PDB file of C-alpha atoms and ligand atoms in Angstrom:
ATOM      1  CA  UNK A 176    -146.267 135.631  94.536  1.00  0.00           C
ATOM      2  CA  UNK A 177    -147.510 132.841  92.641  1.00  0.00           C
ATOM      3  CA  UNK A 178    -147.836 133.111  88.955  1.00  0.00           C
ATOM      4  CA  UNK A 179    -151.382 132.263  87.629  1.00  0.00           C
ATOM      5  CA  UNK A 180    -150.901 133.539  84.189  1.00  0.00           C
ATOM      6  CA  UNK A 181    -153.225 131.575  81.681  1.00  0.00           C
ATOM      7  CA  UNK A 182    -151.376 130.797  79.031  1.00  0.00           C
ATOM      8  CA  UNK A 183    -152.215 129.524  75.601  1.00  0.00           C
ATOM      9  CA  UNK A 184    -150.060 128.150  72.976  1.00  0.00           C
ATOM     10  CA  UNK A 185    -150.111 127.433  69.481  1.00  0.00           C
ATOM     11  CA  UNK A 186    -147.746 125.305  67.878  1.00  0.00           C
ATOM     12  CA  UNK A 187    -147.371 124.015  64.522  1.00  0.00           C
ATOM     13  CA  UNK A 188    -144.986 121.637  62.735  1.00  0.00           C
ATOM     14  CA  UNK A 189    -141.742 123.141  63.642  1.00  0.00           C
ATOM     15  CA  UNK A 190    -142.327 121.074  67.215  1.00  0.00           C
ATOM     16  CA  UNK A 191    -142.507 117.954  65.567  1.00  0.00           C
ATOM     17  CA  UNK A 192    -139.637 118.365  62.842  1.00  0.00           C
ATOM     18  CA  UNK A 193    -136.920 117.074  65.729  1.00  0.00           C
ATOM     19  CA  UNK A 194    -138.912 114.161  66.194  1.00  0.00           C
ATOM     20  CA  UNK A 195    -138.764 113.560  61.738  1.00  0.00           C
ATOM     21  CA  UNK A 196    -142.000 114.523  60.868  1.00  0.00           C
ATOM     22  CA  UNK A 197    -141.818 117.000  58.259  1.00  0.00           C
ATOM     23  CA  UNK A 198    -142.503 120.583  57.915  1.00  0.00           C
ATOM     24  CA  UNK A 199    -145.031 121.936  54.980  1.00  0.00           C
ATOM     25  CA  UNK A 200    -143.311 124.741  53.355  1.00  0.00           C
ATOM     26  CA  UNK A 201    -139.777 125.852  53.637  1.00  0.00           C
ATOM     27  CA  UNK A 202    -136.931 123.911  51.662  1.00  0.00           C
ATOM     28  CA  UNK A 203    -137.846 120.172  51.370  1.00  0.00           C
ATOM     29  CA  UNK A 204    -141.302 120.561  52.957  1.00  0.00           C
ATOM     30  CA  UNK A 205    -144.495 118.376  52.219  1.00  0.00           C
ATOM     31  CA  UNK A 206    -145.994 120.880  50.052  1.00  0.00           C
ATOM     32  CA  UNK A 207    -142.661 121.031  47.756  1.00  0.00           C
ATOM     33  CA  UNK A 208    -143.370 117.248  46.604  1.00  0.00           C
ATOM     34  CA  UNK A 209    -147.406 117.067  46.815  1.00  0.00           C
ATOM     35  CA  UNK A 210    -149.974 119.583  45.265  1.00  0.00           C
ATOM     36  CA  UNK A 211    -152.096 120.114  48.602  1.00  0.00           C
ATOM     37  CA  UNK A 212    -154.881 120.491  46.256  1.00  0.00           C
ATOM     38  CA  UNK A 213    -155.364 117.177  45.370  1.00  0.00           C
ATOM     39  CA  UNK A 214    -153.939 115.893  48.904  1.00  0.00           C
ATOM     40  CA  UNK A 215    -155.199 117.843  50.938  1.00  0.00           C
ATOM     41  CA  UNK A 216    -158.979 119.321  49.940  1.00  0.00           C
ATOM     42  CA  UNK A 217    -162.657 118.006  49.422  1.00  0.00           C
ATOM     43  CA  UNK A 218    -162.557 118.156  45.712  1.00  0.00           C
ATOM     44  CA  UNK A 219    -159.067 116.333  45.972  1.00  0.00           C
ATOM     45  CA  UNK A 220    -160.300 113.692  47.582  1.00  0.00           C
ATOM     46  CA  UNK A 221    -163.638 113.028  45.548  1.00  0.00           C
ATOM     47  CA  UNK A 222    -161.260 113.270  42.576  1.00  0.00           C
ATOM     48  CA  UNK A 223    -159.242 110.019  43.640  1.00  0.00           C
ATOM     49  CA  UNK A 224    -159.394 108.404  47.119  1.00  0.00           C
ATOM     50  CA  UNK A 225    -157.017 106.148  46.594  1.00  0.00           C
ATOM     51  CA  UNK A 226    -154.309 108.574  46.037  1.00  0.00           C
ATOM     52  CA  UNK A 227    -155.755 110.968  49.245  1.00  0.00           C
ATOM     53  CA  UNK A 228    -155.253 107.924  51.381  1.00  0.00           C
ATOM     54  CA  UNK A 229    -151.996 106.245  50.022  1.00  0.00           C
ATOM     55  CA  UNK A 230    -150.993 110.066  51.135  1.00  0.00           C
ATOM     56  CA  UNK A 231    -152.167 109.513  54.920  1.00  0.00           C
ATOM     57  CA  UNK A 232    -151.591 106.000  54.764  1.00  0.00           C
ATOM     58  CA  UNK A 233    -147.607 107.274  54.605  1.00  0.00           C
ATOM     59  CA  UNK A 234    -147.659 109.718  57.052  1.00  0.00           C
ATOM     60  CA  UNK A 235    -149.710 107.870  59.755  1.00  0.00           C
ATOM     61  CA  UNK A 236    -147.004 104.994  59.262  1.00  0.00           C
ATOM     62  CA  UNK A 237    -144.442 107.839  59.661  1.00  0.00           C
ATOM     63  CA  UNK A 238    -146.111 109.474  62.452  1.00  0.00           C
ATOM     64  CA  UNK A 239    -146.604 106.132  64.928  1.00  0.00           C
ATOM     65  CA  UNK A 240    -143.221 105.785  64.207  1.00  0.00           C
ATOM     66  CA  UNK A 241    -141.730 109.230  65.439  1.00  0.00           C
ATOM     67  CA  UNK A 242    -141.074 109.731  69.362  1.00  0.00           C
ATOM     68  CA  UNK A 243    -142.032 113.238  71.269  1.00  0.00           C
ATOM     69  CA  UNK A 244    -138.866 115.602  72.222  1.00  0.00           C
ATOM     70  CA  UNK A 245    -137.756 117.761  74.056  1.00  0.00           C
ATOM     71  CA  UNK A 246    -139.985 120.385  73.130  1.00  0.00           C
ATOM     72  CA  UNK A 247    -142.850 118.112  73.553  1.00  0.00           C
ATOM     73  CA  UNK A 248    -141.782 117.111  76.871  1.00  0.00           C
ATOM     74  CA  UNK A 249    -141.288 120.537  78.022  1.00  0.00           C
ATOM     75  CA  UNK A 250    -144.944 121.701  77.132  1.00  0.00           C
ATOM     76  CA  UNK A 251    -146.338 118.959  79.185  1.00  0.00           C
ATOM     77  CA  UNK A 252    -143.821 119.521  81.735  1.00  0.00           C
ATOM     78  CA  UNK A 253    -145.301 123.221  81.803  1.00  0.00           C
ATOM     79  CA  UNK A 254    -149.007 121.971  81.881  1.00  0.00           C
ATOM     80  CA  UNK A 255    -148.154 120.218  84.907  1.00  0.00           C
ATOM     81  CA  UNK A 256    -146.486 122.674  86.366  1.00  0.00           C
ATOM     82  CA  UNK A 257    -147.301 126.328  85.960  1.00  0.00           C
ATOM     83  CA  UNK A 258    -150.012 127.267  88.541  1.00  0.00           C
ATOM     84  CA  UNK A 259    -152.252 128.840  85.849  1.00  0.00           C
ATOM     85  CA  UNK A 260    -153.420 127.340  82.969  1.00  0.00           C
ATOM     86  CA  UNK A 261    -152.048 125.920  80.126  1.00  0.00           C
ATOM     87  CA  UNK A 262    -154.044 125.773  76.884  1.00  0.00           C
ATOM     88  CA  UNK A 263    -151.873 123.575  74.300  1.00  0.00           C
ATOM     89  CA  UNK A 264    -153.455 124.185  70.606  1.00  0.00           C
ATOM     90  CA  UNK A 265    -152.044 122.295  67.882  1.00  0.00           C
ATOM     91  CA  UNK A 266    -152.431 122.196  64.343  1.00  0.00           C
ATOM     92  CA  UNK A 267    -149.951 118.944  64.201  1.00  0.00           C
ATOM     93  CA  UNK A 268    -152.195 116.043  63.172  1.00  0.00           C
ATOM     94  CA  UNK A 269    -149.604 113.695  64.795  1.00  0.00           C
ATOM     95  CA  UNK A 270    -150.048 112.631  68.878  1.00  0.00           C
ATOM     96  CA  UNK A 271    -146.549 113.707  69.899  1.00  0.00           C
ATOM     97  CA  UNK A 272    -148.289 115.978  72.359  1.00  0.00           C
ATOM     98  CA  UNK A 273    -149.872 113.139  74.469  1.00  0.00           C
ATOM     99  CA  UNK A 274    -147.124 110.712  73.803  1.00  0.00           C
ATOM    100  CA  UNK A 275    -145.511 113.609  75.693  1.00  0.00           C
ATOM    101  CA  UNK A 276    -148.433 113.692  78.612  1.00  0.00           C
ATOM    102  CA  UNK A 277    -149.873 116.839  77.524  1.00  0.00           C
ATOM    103  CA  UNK A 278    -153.790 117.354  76.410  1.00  0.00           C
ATOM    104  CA  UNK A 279    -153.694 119.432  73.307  1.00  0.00           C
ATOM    105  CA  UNK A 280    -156.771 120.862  71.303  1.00  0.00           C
ATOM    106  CA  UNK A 281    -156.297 119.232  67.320  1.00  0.00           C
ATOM    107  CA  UNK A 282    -157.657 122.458  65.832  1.00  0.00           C
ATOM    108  CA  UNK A 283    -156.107 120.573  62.587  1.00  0.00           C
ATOM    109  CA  UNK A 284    -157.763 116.861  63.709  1.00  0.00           C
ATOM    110  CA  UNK A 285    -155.568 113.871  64.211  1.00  0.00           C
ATOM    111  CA  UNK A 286    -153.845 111.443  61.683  1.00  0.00           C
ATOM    112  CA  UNK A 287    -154.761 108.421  64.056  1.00  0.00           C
ATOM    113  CA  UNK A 288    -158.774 109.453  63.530  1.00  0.00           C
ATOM    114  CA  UNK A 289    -161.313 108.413  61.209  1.00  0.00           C
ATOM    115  CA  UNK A 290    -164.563 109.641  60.136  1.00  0.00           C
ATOM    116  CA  UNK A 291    -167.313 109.032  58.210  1.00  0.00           C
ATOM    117  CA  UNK A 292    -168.792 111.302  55.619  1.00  0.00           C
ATOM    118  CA  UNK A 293    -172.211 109.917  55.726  1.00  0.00           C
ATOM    119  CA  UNK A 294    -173.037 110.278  59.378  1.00  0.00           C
ATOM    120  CA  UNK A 295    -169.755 112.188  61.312  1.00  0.00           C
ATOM    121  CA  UNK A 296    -168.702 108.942  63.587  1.00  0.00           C
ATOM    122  CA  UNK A 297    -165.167 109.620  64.592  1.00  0.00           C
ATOM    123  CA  UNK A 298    -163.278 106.314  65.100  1.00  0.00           C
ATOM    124  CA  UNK A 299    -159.441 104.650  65.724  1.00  0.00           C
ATOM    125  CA  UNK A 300    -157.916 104.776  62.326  1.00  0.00           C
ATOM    126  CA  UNK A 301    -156.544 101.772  61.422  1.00  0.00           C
ATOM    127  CA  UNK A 302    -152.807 102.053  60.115  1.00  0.00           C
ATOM    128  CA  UNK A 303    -153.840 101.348  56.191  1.00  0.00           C
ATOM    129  CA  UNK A 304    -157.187 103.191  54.879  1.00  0.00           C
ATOM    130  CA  UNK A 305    -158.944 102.366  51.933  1.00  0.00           C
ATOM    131  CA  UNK A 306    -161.176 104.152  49.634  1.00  0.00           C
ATOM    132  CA  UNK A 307    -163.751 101.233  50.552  1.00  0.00           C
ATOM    133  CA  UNK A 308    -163.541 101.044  54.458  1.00  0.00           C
ATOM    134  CA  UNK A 309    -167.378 100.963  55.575  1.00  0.00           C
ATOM    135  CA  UNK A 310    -168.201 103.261  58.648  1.00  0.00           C
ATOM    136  CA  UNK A 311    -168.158 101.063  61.743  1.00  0.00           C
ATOM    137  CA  UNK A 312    -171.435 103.119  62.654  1.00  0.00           C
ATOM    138  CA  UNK A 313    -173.860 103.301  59.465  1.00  0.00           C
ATOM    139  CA  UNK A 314    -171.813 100.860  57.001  1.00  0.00           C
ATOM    140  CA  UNK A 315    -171.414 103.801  54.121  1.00  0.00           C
ATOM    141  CA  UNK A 316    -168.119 103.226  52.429  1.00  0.00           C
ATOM    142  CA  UNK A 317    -167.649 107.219  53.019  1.00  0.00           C
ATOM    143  CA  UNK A 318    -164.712 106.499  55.441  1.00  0.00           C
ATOM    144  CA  UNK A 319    -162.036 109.163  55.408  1.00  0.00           C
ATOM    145  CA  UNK A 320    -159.101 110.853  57.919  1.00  0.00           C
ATOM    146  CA  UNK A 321    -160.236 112.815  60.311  1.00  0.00           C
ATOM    147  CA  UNK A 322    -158.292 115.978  58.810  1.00  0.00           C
ATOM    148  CA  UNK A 323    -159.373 118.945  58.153  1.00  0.00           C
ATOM    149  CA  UNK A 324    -158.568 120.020  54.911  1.00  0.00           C
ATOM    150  CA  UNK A 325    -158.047 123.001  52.782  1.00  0.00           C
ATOM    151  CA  UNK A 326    -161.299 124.858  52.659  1.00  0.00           C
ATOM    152  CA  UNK A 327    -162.717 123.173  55.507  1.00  0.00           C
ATOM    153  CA  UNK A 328    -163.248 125.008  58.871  1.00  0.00           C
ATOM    154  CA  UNK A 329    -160.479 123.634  61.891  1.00  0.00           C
ATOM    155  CA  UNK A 330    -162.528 122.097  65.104  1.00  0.00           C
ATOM    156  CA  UNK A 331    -163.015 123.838  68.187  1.00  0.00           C
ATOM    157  CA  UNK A 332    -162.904 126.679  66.921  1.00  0.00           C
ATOM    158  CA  UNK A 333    -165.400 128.265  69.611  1.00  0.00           C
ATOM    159  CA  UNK A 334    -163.398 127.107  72.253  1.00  0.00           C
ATOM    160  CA  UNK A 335    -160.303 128.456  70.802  1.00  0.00           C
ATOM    161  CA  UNK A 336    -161.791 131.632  70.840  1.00  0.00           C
ATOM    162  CA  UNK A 337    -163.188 131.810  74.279  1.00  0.00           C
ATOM    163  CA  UNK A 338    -159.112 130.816  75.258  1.00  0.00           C
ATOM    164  CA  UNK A 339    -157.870 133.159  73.699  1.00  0.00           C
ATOM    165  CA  UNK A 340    -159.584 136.227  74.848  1.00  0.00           C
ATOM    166  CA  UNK A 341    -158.938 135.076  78.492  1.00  0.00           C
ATOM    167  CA  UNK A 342    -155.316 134.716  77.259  1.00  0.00           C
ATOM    168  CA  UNK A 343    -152.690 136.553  79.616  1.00  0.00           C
ATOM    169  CA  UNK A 344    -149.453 135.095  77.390  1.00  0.00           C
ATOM    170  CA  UNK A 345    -149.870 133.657  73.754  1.00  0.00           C
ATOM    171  CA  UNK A 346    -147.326 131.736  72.357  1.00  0.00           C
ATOM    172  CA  UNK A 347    -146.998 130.712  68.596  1.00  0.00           C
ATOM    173  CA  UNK A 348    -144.134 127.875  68.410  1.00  0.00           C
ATOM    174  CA  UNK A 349    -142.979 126.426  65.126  1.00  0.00           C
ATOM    175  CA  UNK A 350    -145.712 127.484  62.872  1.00  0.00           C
ATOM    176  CA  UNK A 351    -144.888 129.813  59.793  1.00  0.00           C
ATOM    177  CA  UNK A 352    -148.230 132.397  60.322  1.00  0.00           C
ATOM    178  CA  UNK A 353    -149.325 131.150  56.928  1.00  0.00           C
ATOM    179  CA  UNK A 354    -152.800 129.480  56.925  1.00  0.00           C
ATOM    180  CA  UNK A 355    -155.887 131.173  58.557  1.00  0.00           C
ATOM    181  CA  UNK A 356    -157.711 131.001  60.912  1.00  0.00           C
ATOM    182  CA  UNK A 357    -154.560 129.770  63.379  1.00  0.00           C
ATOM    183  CA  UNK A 358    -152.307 132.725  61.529  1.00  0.00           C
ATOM    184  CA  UNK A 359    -154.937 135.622  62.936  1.00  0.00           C
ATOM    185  CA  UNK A 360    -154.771 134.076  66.486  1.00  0.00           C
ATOM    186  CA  UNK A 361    -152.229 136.357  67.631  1.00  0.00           C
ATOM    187  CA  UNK A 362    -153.998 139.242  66.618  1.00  0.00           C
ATOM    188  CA  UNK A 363    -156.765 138.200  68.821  1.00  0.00           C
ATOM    189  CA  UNK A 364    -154.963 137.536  71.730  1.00  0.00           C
ATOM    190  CA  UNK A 365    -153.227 140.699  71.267  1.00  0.00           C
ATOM    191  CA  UNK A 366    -156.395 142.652  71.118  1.00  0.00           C
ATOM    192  CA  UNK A 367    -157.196 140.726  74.604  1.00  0.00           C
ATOM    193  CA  UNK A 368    -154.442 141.928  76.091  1.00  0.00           C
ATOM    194  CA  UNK A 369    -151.933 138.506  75.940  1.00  0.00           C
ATOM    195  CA  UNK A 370    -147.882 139.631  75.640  1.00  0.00           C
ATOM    196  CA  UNK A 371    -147.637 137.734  72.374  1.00  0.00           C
ATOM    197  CA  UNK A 372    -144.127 135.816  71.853  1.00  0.00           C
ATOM    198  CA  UNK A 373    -142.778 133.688  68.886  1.00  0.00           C
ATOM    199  CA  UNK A 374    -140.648 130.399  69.317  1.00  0.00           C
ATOM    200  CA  UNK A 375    -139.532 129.476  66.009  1.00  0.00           C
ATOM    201  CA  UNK A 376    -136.186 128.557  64.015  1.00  0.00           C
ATOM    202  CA  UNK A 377    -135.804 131.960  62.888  1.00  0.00           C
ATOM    203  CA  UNK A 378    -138.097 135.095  62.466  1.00  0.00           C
ATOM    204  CA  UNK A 379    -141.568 133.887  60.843  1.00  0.00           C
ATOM    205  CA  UNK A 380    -142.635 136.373  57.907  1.00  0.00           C
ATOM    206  CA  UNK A 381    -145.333 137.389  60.393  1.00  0.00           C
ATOM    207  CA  UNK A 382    -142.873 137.903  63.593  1.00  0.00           C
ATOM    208  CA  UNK A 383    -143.788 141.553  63.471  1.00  0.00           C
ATOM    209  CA  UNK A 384    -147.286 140.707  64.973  1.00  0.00           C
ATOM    210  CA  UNK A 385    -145.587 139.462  68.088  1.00  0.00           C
ATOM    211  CA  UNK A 386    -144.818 141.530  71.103  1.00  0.00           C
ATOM    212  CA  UNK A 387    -141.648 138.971  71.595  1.00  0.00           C
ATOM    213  CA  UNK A 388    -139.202 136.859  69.941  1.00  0.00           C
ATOM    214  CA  UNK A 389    -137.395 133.260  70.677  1.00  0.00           C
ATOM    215  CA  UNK A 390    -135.078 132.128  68.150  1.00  0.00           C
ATOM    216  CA  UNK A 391    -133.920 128.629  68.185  1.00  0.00           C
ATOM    217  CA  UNK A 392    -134.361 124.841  67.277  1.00  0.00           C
ATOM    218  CA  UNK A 393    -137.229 123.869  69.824  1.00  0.00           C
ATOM    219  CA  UNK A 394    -135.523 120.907  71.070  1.00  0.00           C
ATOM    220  CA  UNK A 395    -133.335 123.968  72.855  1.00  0.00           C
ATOM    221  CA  UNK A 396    -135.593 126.856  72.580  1.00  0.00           C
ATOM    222  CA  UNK A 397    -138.308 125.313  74.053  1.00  0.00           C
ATOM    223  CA  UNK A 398    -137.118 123.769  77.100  1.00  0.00           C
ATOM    224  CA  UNK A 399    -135.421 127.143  77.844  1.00  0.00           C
ATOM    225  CA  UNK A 400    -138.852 129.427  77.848  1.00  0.00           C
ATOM    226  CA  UNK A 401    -140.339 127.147  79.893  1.00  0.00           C
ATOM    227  CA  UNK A 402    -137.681 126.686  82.834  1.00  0.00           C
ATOM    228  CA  UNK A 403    -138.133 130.534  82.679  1.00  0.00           C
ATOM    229  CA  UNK A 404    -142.008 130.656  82.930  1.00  0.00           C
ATOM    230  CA  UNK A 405    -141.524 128.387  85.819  1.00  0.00           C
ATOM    231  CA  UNK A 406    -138.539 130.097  87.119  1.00  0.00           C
ATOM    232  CA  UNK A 407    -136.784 126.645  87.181  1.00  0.00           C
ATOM    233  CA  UNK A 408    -133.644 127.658  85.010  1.00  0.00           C
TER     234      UNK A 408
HETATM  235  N1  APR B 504    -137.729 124.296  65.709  1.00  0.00           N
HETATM  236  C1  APR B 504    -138.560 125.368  65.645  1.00  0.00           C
HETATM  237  N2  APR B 504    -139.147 125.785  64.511  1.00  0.00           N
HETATM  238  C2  APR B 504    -138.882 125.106  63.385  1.00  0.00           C
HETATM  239  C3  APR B 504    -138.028 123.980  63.367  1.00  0.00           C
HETATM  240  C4  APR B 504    -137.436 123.578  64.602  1.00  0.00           C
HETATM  241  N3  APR B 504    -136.612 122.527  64.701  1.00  0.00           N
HETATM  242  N4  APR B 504    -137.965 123.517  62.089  1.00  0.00           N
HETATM  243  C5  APR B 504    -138.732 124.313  61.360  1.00  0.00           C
HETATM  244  N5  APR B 504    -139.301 125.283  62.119  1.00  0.00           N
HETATM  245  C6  APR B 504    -140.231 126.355  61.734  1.00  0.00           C
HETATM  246  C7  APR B 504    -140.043 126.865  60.329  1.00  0.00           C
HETATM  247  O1  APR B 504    -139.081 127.913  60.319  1.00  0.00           O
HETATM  248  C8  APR B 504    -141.446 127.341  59.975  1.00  0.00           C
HETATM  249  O2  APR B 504    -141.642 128.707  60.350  1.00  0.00           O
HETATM  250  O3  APR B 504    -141.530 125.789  61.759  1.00  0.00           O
HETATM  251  C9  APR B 504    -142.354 126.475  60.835  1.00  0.00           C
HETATM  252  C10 APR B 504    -143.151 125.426  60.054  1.00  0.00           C
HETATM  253  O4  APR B 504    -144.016 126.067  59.174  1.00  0.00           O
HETATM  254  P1  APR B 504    -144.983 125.255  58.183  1.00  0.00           P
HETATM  255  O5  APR B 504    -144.197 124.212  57.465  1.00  0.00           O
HETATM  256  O6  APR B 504    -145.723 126.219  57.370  1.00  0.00           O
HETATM  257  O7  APR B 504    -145.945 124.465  59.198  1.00  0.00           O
HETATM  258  P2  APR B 504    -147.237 125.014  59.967  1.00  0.00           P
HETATM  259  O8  APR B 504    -147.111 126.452  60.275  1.00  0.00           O
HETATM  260  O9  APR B 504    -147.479 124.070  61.094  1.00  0.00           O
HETATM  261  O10 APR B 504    -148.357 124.811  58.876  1.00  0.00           O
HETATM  262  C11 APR B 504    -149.692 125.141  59.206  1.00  0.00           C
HETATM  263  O11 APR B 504    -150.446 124.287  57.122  1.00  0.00           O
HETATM  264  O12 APR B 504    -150.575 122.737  55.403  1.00  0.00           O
HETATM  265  C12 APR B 504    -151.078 123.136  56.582  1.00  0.00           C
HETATM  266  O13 APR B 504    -152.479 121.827  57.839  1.00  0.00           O
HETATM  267  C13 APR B 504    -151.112 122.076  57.634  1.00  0.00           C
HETATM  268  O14 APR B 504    -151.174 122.383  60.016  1.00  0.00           O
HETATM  269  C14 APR B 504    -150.501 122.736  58.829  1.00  0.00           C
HETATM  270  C15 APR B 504    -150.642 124.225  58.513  1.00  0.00           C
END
């Protein structure tokens, strides 16, 4: 019988650290070196632009730099693939996802997006952003990533929510279960009825939530759950 299984994943930075893009928090991760608070918040940023975008300015360069792996390639492999569908979330600002021919949902928006505070346009970013960029659209010099920051509320967050409570398998790979609202999404899914499964590294502080458990780099771990979703192994 075929299997028609929706399933949605969530993944977080642990996908992209084969590829050299850092993690946030264990040992060595961005928010060791940077205080997110003036990085990566509102107030940060009206503080002093220049150092907000010197920060994204870096990581962009690092990010258009960094190929998709395995893992990436497996997730669009399973997209493809799998009969039912595949919801990819992300909270990765990078586009290893698409490099990799998958469609993801940026609940986190994208490091290769600009916006304007003045009137919301959503533009290309170029690879250097400055404090004074005018908006392409209404010319205010209100230009800034299209991130969403600390205290700012993730995008498509309604669609999320409708995905997840038609969820029959929910997936959390390479995200710690530390920042809200992504870290509650397995509880939701959960109270839909999803089988709930971690891929990470090792056990997340919030493994318990899960119904299931993957150990494993996701360069291995990855490619392995999803030859066994698609009963290819
Ligand atoms: N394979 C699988 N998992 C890995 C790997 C790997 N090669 N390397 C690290 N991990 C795991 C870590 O064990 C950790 O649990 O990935 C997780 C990364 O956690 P965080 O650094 O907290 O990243 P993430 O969960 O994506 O952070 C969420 O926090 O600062 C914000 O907006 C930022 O989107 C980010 C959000």
């Amino acid at each position: 019988m075929q299997d028609s299984r929706k399933i949605v994943i969530l993944t977080g930075a642990g996908v992209s650290a084969e590829s050299g893009l850092g993690i946030f928090r264990d040992k060595g991760g961005v928010w060791t070196k940077y205080d997110l608070n003036e990085v990566a918040t509102p107030e940060g940023f009206a503080r002093d632009p220049v150092k907000v975008h010197d920060f994204y300015n870096a990581r962009r360069a690092n990010a258009a730099t960094a190929r998709p792996n395995a893992a990436h390639f497996a997730l669009a492999r399973l997209q493809s693939d799998h009969p039912g569908e595949v919801v990819l979330i992300t909270q990765n600002v990078d586009a290893l996802h698409e490099a990799a021919g998958a469609t993801a949902i940026h609940m986190h928006g994208r490091l290769d997006r600009a916006t304007c505070s003045a009137c919301t346009a959503c533009w290309d970013a170029p690879l250097v952003m400055s404090a004074d960029d005018p908006c392409p659209k209404c010319s205010a010099p209100q230009t800034r990533p299209d991130i969403v920051w600390f205290g700012e509320v993730p995008q498509a967050m309604d669609v999320i929510a409708e995905h997840l409570t038609t969820a029959d398998v929910f997936a959390a790979i390479g995200t710690s279960g530390q920042v809200y609202p992504a870290a509650g999404f397995v509880a939701e899914a959960a109270r839909s009825g999803a089988h709930t499964i971690e891929i990470n590294l090792e056990p997340s502080d919030v493994a318990g939530m899960f119904d299931a458990q993957i150990d494993g780099a996701a360069t291995t771990s990855v490619p392995a759950w999803v030859d066994s979703v698609l009963n290819t192994a």
